[in-house]
Coordinates of N, CA and C in Angstrom, one line a residue:
Q164 N 10.2 17.6 -4.1 CA 9.0 17.0 -3.4 C 8.3 16.0 -4.2
V165 N 8.2 14.8 -3.7 CA 7.5 13.8 -4.4 C 6.0 13.8 -4.1
Q166 N 5.1 13.7 -5.1 CA 3.7 13.6 -4.8 C 3.2 12.2 -5.2
L167 N 2.3 11.7 -4.4 CA 1.7 10.4 -4.6 C 0.2 10.5 -4.8
V168 N -0.3 9.8 -5.8 CA -1.7 9.9 -6.1 C -2.2 8.5 -6.2
E169 N -3.1 8.2 -5.3 CA -3.7 6.8 -5.2 C -5.0 6.8 -6.0
S170 N -5.4 5.6 -6.4 CA -6.7 5.3 -7.0 C -7.0 3.9 -6.8
G171 N -8.3 3.5 -7.0 CA -8.7 2.1 -7.1 C -9.5 1.6 -5.9
G172 N -9.7 2.5 -4.9 CA -10.5 2.0 -3.7 C -11.9 1.9 -4.1
G173 N -12.7 1.3 -3.2 CA -14.1 1.2 -3.4 C -14.8 0.2 -2.4
S174 N -16.0 -0.2 -2.7 CA -16.7 -1.1 -1.8 C -16.9 -2.4 -2.6
V175 N -16.6 -3.5 -1.9 CA -16.9 -4.9 -2.4 C -17.4 -5.7 -1.3
Q176 N -17.9 -6.9 -1.7 CA -18.4 -7.9 -0.7 C -17.3 -8.8 -0.4
T177 N -17.4 -9.5 0.7 CA -16.4 -10.5 1.2 C -16.1 -11.4 0.0
G178 N -14.8 -11.6 -0.1 CA -14.3 -12.5 -1.2 C -14.0 -11.8 -2.5
G179 N -14.4 -10.6 -2.6 CA -14.1 -9.8 -3.8 C -12.7 -9.3 -3.9
S180 N -12.4 -8.6 -5.0 CA -11.1 -8.1 -5.3 C -11.1 -6.6 -5.6
L181 N -10.0 -6.0 -5.3 CA -9.7 -4.6 -5.7 C -8.3 -4.5 -6.1
R182 N -8.0 -3.5 -6.9 CA -6.6 -3.2 -7.3 C -6.4 -1.7 -7.0
L183 N -5.5 -1.4 -6.1 CA -5.1 -0.1 -5.8 C -3.9 0.3 -6.7
S184 N -3.8 1.6 -7.1 CA -2.7 2.1 -7.8 C -2.1 3.3 -7.1
C185 N -0.8 3.6 -7.2 CA -0.2 4.7 -6.6 C 0.8 5.2 -7.6
A186 N 0.6 6.4 -8.1 CA 1.6 7.0 -9.1 C 2.4 8.0 -8.4
S187 N 3.7 7.9 -8.5 CA 4.7 8.8 -7.9 C 5.2 9.8 -9.0
S188 N 5.3 11.1 -8.5 CA 5.8 12.1 -9.4 C 7.3 12.1 -9.6
G189 N 8.0 11.3 -8.8 CA 9.5 11.3 -8.8 C 10.0 9.9 -8.4
Y190 N 11.3 9.8 -8.5 CA 12.0 8.6 -8.2 C 12.1 8.4 -6.7
T191 N 11.8 7.2 -6.3 CA 11.9 6.8 -4.9 C 12.5 5.4 -4.8
N192 N 13.1 5.0 -3.8 CA 13.7 3.7 -3.6 C 12.7 2.6 -3.2
C193 N 11.8 3.1 -2.4 CA 10.8 2.1 -1.8 C 9.5 2.7 -1.8
M194 N 8.5 1.9 -2.2 CA 7.1 2.4 -2.1 C 6.3 1.3 -1.3
A195 N 5.3 1.8 -0.6 CA 4.6 0.9 0.3 C 3.1 1.3 0.4
W196 N 2.4 0.3 0.9 CA 1.0 0.6 1.3 C 0.8 0.4 2.8
F197 N 0.1 1.3 3.4 CA -0.3 1.2 4.8 C -1.8 1.3 4.8
R198 N -2.4 0.9 5.9 CA -3.9 1.1 6.1 C -4.2 1.5 7.5
Q199 N -5.3 2.2 7.6 CA -5.7 2.6 9.0 C -7.3 2.5 9.1
A200 N -7.7 1.6 10.0 CA -9.1 1.5 10.2 C -9.5 2.4 11.3
P201 N -10.8 2.8 11.4 CA -11.2 3.7 12.5 C -10.9 3.2 13.9
G202 N -10.3 4.0 14.7 CA -9.9 3.7 16.0 C -8.7 2.8 16.2
K203 N -8.0 2.5 15.0 CA -6.8 1.7 15.1 C -5.6 2.4 14.6
E204 N -4.4 1.9 14.9 CA -3.2 2.5 14.5 C -3.0 2.2 13.0
R205 N -2.1 3.0 12.4 CA -1.8 2.7 11.0 C -0.9 1.5 10.9
E206 N -1.2 0.6 9.9 CA -0.6 -0.7 9.8 C 0.1 -0.8 8.5
G207 N 1.3 -1.3 8.5 CA 2.0 -1.5 7.2 C 1.4 -2.8 6.5
V208 N 1.1 -2.7 5.2 CA 0.6 -3.8 4.5 C 1.6 -4.5 3.6
A209 N 2.3 -3.7 2.8 CA 3.3 -4.3 1.9 C 4.2 -3.2 1.4
Y210 N 5.4 -3.6 1.0 CA 6.4 -2.7 0.4 C 7.1 -3.4 -0.7
I211 N 7.6 -2.5 -1.6 CA 8.4 -3.1 -2.7 C 9.5 -2.0 -3.0
T212 N 10.7 -2.5 -3.2 CA 11.9 -1.7 -3.5 C 12.0 -1.5 -5.0
K213 N 12.8 -0.5 -5.4 CA 12.9 -0.3 -6.9 C 13.5 -1.5 -7.6
V214 N 14.3 -2.3 -6.9 CA 14.9 -3.5 -7.6 C 14.0 -4.7 -7.4
G215 N 12.8 -4.5 -6.8 CA 11.8 -5.6 -6.8 C 11.7 -6.4 -5.6
T216 N 12.5 -6.1 -4.5 CA 12.3 -6.8 -3.3 C 11.0 -6.4 -2.6
A217 N 10.2 -7.4 -2.3 CA 8.8 -7.1 -1.8 C 8.5 -7.9 -0.5
R218 N 7.7 -7.4 0.3 CA 7.2 -8.0 1.5 C 5.8 -7.6 1.8
V219 N 5.0 -8.6 2.2 CA 3.6 -8.3 2.6 C 3.5 -8.7 4.1
T220 N 2.6 -8.0 4.8 CA 2.5 -8.4 6.2 C 1.7 -9.7 6.3
D221 N 1.9 -10.4 7.4 CA 1.3 -11.7 7.6 C -0.2 -11.8 7.4
S222 N -0.9 -10.8 7.8 CA -2.4 -10.9 7.8 C -2.9 -10.8 6.4
V223 N -2.1 -10.5 5.4 CA -2.6 -10.4 4.0 C -1.8 -11.4 3.1
K224 N -0.9 -12.1 3.7 CA -0.1 -13.0 2.9 C -0.9 -14.0 2.2
G225 N -0.7 -14.2 0.9 CA -1.5 -15.2 0.1 C -2.7 -14.5 -0.5
R226 N -3.1 -13.3 -0.1 CA -4.2 -12.6 -0.6 C -3.9 -11.3 -1.4
F227 N -2.9 -10.6 -0.9 CA -2.5 -9.4 -1.5 C -1.2 -9.5 -2.2
I228 N -1.0 -8.8 -3.3 CA 0.2 -8.9 -4.1 C 0.6 -7.4 -4.4
I229 N 1.8 -7.1 -4.1 CA 2.3 -5.8 -4.5 C 3.2 -5.9 -5.7
S230 N 3.1 -4.9 -6.6 CA 3.9 -5.0 -7.8 C 4.2 -3.5 -8.3
Q231 N 5.0 -3.4 -9.3 CA 5.3 -2.0 -9.7 C 5.6 -2.0 -11.2
D232 N 5.5 -0.8 -11.7 CA 5.9 -0.4 -13.1 C 6.9 0.7 -12.9
N233 N 8.2 0.3 -13.0 CA 9.2 1.3 -12.8 C 9.2 2.4 -13.8
A234 N 8.8 2.1 -15.0 CA 8.8 3.1 -16.1 C 7.8 4.2 -15.8
E235 N 6.7 3.8 -15.1 CA 5.7 4.7 -14.8 C 5.7 5.2 -13.4
N236 N 6.7 4.8 -12.6 CA 6.8 5.1 -11.2 C 5.5 4.9 -10.5
T237 N 4.9 3.7 -10.7 CA 3.6 3.3 -10.2 C 3.7 2.0 -9.5
V238 N 3.1 2.0 -8.3 CA 3.0 0.7 -7.5 C 1.5 0.3 -7.4
Y239 N 1.3 -1.0 -7.4 CA 0.0 -1.6 -7.4 C -0.2 -2.5 -6.2
L240 N -1.4 -2.6 -5.7 CA -1.7 -3.5 -4.6 C -2.9 -4.3 -5.1
Q241 N -2.7 -5.5 -5.5 CA -3.8 -6.4 -5.9 C -4.3 -7.1 -4.6
M242 N -5.6 -6.8 -4.3 CA -6.2 -7.4 -3.1 C -7.3 -8.4 -3.5
N243 N -7.0 -9.6 -3.1 CA -8.0 -10.7 -3.4 C -8.5 -11.3 -2.1
S244 N -9.6 -12.0 -2.2 CA -10.3 -12.7 -1.1 C -10.4 -11.7 0.1
L245 N -11.0 -10.6 -0.2 CA -11.1 -9.5 0.8 C -12.0 -9.9 1.9
K246 N -11.7 -9.4 3.1 CA -12.5 -9.7 4.3 C -12.9 -8.4 4.9
P247 N -14.0 -8.4 5.7 CA -14.4 -7.2 6.4 C -13.3 -6.5 7.2
E248 N -12.4 -7.3 7.7 CA -11.3 -6.7 8.5 C -10.3 -6.0 7.7
D249 N -10.4 -6.1 6.4 CA -9.5 -5.4 5.5 C -10.1 -3.9 5.2
T250 N -11.3 -3.7 5.7 CA -11.8 -2.3 5.6 C -11.0 -1.3 6.3
A251 N -10.6 -0.3 5.5 CA -9.7 0.8 6.1 C -9.4 1.8 5.0
M252 N -8.8 2.9 5.4 CA -8.3 3.8 4.5 C -6.9 3.3 4.1
Y253 N -6.6 3.2 2.9 CA -5.3 2.7 2.4 C -4.5 3.9 1.9
Y254 N -3.2 3.9 2.4 CA -2.3 5.0 2.1 C -1.1 4.5 1.3
C255 N -0.7 5.2 0.3 CA 0.5 4.9 -0.4 C 1.6 5.8 0.3
A256 N 2.8 5.2 0.4 CA 3.9 5.9 1.0 C 5.2 5.6 0.2
A257 N 6.1 6.5 0.3 CA 7.4 6.3 -0.5 C 8.5 7.0 0.3
T258 N 9.7 6.4 0.0 CA 10.9 7.0 0.6 C 12.1 6.8 -0.4
S259 N 13.0 7.7 -0.3 CA 14.2 7.6 -1.1 C 15.4 7.0 -0.3
G260 N 15.1 6.7 1.0 CA 16.0 6.1 1.9 C 16.5 4.7 1.5
A261 N 17.6 4.3 2.0 CA 18.1 3.0 1.6 C 17.4 1.8 2.3
I262 N 16.8 2.1 3.4 CA 16.2 1.0 4.2 C 14.7 1.0 3.9
C263 N 14.2 -0.1 3.6 CA 12.7 -0.3 3.3 C 12.1 -1.2 4.3
Q264 N 11.3 -0.6 5.2 CA 10.6 -1.4 6.2 C 9.2 -1.0 6.3
L265 N 8.3 -1.8 6.9 CA 6.9 -1.5 7.1 C 6.7 -0.7 8.4
L266 N 7.4 0.4 8.5 CA 7.3 1.3 9.6 C 7.0 2.6 9.1
A267 N 6.0 3.2 9.6 CA 5.5 4.5 9.0 C 6.5 5.6 9.1
D268 N 7.4 5.6 10.1 CA 8.3 6.7 10.3 C 9.5 6.6 9.3
R269 N 9.6 5.5 8.5 CA 10.6 5.3 7.5 C 10.3 6.0 6.2
F270 N 9.0 6.5 6.1 CA 8.6 7.0 4.8 C 8.4 8.5 4.9
D271 N 8.9 9.2 3.8 CA 8.9 10.6 3.7 C 7.7 11.2 3.0
Y272 N 7.1 10.5 2.1 CA 6.0 11.0 1.3 C 4.8 10.1 1.5
W273 N 3.6 10.7 1.5 CA 2.4 10.0 1.7 C 1.3 10.6 0.7
G274 N 0.5 9.6 0.3 CA -0.7 10.0 -0.5 C -1.9 10.4 0.4
Q275 N -2.9 10.8 -0.2 CA -4.1 11.3 0.5 C -5.0 10.1 1.1
G276 N -4.8 8.9 0.5 CA -5.5 7.8 1.0 C -6.7 7.5 0.0
T277 N -7.1 6.2 0.0 CA -8.2 5.7 -0.7 C -9.0 4.7 0.1
Q278 N -10.2 4.9 0.2 CA -11.1 4.0 1.1 C -11.4 2.7 0.5
V279 N -11.2 1.6 1.3 CA -11.6 0.3 0.9 C -12.6 -0.2 1.9
T280 N -13.8 -0.6 1.5 CA -14.8 -1.1 2.4 C -15.2 -2.5 1.9
V281 N -15.2 -3.4 2.8 CA -15.6 -4.8 2.5 C -16.8 -5.2 3.4
S282 N -17.8 -5.5 2.7 CA -19.1 -5.8 3.5 C -19.3 -7.3 3.5
S283 N -19.9 -7.8 4.6 CA -20.1 -9.2 4.8 C -21.4 -9.7 4.2

């Protein structure tokens, strides 16, 4: 059983930056970040595979960067130029499956979430 521990959330003003971290207790092929705002469905934000293939969703492209430290089994989400619409609970997810997609049902393991709040 893989455990995921997120950190780095907080409150910032529009245009600010935050860096989220997610440490995994075991090996996984793909790690991702999802977010869920109140009253909205969970949305895939970015994923990265163990070999470094990465993708971010269009709404954060050019602002968010996903990266990883394989030696530490840790994935990061650098969030720049934050907007109020980025306010959400951010969840780290991981899977050992071969296919990596920004679909929640592709992921087997989930963290508890970390809150990001962007004020205008």
